[in-house]
Coordinates of C-alpha atoms in Angstrom, one line a residue:
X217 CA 9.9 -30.5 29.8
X218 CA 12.5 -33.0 30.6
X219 CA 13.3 -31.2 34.1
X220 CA 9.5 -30.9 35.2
X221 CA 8.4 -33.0 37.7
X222 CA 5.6 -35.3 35.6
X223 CA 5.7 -38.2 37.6
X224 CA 6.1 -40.1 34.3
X225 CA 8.9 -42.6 34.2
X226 CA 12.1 -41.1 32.3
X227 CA 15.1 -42.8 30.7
X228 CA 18.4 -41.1 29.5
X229 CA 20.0 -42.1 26.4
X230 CA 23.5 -40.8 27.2
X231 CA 25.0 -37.9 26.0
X232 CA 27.0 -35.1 28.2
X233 CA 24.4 -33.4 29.7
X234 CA 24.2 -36.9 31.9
X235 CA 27.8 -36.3 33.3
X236 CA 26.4 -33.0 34.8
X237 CA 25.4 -32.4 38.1
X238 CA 21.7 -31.4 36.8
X239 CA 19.4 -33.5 38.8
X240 CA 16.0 -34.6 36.3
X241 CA 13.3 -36.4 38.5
X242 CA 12.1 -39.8 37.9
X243 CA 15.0 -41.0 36.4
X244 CA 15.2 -44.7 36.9
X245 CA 17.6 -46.2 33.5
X246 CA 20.2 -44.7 31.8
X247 CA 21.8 -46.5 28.7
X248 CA 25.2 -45.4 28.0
X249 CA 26.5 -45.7 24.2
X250 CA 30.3 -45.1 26.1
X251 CA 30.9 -42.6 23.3
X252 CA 31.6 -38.7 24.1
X253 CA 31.7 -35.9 21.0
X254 CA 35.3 -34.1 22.6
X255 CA 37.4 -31.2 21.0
X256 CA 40.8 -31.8 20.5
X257 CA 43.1 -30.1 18.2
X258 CA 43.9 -31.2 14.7
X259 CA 47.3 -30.6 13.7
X260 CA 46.5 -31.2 10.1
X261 CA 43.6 -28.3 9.9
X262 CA 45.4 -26.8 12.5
X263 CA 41.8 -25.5 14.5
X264 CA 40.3 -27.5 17.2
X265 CA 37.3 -30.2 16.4
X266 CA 35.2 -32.0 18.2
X267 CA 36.0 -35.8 17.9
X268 CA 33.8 -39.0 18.6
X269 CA 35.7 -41.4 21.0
X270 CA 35.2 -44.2 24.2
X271 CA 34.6 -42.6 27.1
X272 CA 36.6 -42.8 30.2
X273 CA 36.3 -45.1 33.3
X274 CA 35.1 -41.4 35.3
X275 CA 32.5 -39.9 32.8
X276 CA 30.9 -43.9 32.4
X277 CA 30.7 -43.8 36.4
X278 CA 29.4 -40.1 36.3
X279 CA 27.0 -41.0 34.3
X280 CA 25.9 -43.8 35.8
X281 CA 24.7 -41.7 38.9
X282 CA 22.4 -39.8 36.5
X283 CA 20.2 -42.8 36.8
X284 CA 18.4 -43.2 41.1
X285 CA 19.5 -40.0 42.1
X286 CA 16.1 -39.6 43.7
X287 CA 15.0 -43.3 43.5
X288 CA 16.3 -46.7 42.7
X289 CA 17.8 -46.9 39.0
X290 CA 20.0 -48.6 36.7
X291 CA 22.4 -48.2 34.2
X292 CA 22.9 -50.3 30.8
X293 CA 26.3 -49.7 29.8
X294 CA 26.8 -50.7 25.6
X295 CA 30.3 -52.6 26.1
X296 CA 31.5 -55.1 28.3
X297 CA 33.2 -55.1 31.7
X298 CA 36.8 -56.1 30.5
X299 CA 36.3 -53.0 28.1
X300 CA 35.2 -51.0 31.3
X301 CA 38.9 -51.5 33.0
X302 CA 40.9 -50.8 29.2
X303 CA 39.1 -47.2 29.3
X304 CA 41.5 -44.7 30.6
X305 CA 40.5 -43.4 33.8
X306 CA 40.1 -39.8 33.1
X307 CA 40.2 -38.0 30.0
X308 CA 43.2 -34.9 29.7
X309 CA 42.1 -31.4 30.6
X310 CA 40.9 -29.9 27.3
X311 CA 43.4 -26.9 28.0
X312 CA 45.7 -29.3 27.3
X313 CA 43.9 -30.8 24.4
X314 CA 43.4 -27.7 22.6
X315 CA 45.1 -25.0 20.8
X316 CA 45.2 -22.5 23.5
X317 CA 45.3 -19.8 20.8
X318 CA 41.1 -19.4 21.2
X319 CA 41.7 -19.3 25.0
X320 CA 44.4 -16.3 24.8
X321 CA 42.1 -14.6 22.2
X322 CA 39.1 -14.9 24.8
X323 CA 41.2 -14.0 27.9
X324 CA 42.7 -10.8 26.2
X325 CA 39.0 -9.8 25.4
X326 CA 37.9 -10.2 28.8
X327 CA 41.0 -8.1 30.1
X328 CA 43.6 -10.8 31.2
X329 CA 47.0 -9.7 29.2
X330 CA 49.2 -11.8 31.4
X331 CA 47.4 -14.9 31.5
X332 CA 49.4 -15.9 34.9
X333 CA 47.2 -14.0 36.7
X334 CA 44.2 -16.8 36.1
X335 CA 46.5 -19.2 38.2
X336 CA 45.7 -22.0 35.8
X337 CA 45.3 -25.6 37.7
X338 CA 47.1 -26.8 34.5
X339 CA 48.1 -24.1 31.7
X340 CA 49.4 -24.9 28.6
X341 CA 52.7 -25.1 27.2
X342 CA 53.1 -23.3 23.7
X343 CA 51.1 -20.3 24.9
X344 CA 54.3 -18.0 23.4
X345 CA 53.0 -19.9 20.0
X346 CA 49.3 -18.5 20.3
X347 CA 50.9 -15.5 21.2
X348 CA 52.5 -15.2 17.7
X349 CA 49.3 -16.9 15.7
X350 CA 47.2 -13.6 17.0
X351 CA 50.0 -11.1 15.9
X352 CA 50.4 -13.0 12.7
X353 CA 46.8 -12.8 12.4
X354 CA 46.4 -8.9 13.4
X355 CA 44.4 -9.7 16.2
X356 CA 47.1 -7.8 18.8
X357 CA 48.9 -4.5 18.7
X358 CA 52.3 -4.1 19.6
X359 CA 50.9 -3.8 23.4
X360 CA 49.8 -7.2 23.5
X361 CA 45.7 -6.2 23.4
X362 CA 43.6 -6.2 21.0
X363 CA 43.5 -4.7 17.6
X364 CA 40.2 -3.5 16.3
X365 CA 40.2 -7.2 13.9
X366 CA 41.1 -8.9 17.3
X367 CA 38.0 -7.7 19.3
X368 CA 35.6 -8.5 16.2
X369 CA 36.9 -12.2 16.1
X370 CA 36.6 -12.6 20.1
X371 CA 33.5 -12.2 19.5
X372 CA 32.9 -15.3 17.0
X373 CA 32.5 -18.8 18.7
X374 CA 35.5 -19.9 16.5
X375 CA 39.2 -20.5 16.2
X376 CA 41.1 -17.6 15.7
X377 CA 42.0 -19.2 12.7
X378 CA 38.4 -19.4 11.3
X379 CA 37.7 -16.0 12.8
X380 CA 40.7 -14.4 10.6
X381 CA 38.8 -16.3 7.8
X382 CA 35.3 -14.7 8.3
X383 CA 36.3 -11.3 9.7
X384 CA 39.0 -10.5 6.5
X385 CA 36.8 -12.1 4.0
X386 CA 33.9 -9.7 4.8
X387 CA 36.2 -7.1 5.2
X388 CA 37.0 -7.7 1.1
X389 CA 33.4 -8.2 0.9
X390 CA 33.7 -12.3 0.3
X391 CA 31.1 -13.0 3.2
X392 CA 29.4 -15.8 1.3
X393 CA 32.8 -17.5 0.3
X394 CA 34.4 -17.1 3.7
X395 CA 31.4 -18.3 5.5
X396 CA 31.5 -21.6 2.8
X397 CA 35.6 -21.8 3.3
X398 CA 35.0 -21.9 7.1
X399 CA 32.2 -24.3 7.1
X400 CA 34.0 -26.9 4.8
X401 CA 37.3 -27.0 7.0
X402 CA 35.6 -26.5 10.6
X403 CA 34.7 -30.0 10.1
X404 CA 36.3 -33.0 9.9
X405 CA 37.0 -35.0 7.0
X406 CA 34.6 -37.6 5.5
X407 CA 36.9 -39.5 3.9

């Protein structure tokens, strides 16, 4: 409903979809809260999580085009100018923001054992260490590919980590516990 052409006036209340290149119709305002949901790892947890923080100077300017892409607009940003210039100007890759454990797991499923042949623009450093996380997990054979538990937790939309969780836990029929366990550390904190 949002990308149909109503000829109602439209405004965005920033999120990601408005650093996209989706074009919605009739968008004249866009208010910016300068706050983006990003995953990053956690070292304490040790799985990736998504994270609420300022946005850079980039997304606040991407997102600003959201708003008169087919007509005059505006943009209310919610901080001021001299914040605007403290923002870092782009955010780092999330390859190199993440444990590239999940993206070894994912590449092996889709058939890429040696993951130079992807010629990364940036790759990351410790892939040797998700290398060893998936053996010490059982999710490789002594090939390098996929064991059986491997090609079950590739297909979870989870860190290998949380995927060893669910797939061995219903394995010793603990489902209900390992779905709870996973749950309860997949997000962060409260305290």
């Amino acid at each position: 409903r949002i990308i149909e052409n109503t000829g109602q006036q439209k405004v965005i209340v920033s999120t990601n979809i408005a650093e996209t290149s989706l074009t919605i119709p009739n968008i004249t305002a866009v208010i910016d809260s300068g706050l983006v949901r990003q995953s990053a790892y956690d070292p304490q947890r040790q799985i990736n999580t998504l994270y609420t923080k300022s946005i850079s100077q980039s997304s606040a300017e991407q997102r600003s085009g959201r708003a008169g892409r087919t007509s005059a607009g505006r943009c209310l940003r919610l901080w001021s100018k001299s914040e605007q210039s403290r923002k870092p100007e782009h955010f780092e890759p999330e390859i190199l923001r993440c444990d590239p454990s999940e993206l070894l797991l994912q590449c092996l499923a889709q058939g890429f054992n040696d993951l130079s042949d992807l010629e990364l623009i940036d790759a990351p450093d410790d892939i040797e260490q998700a290398w060893d996380l998936l053996s010490n997990l059982g999710f490789t054979n002594e090939h390098r590919g996929l064991s059986t538990a491997g090609v079950h937790a590739s297909k979870m939309p989870c860190s290998p980590r949380l995927a060893a969780l669910l797939y061995y836990g219903t394995q010793a029929d603990q489902m209900d516990k390992a779905c709870t366990y996973a749950a309860l550390i997949s997000e962060a904190p409260i305290i």
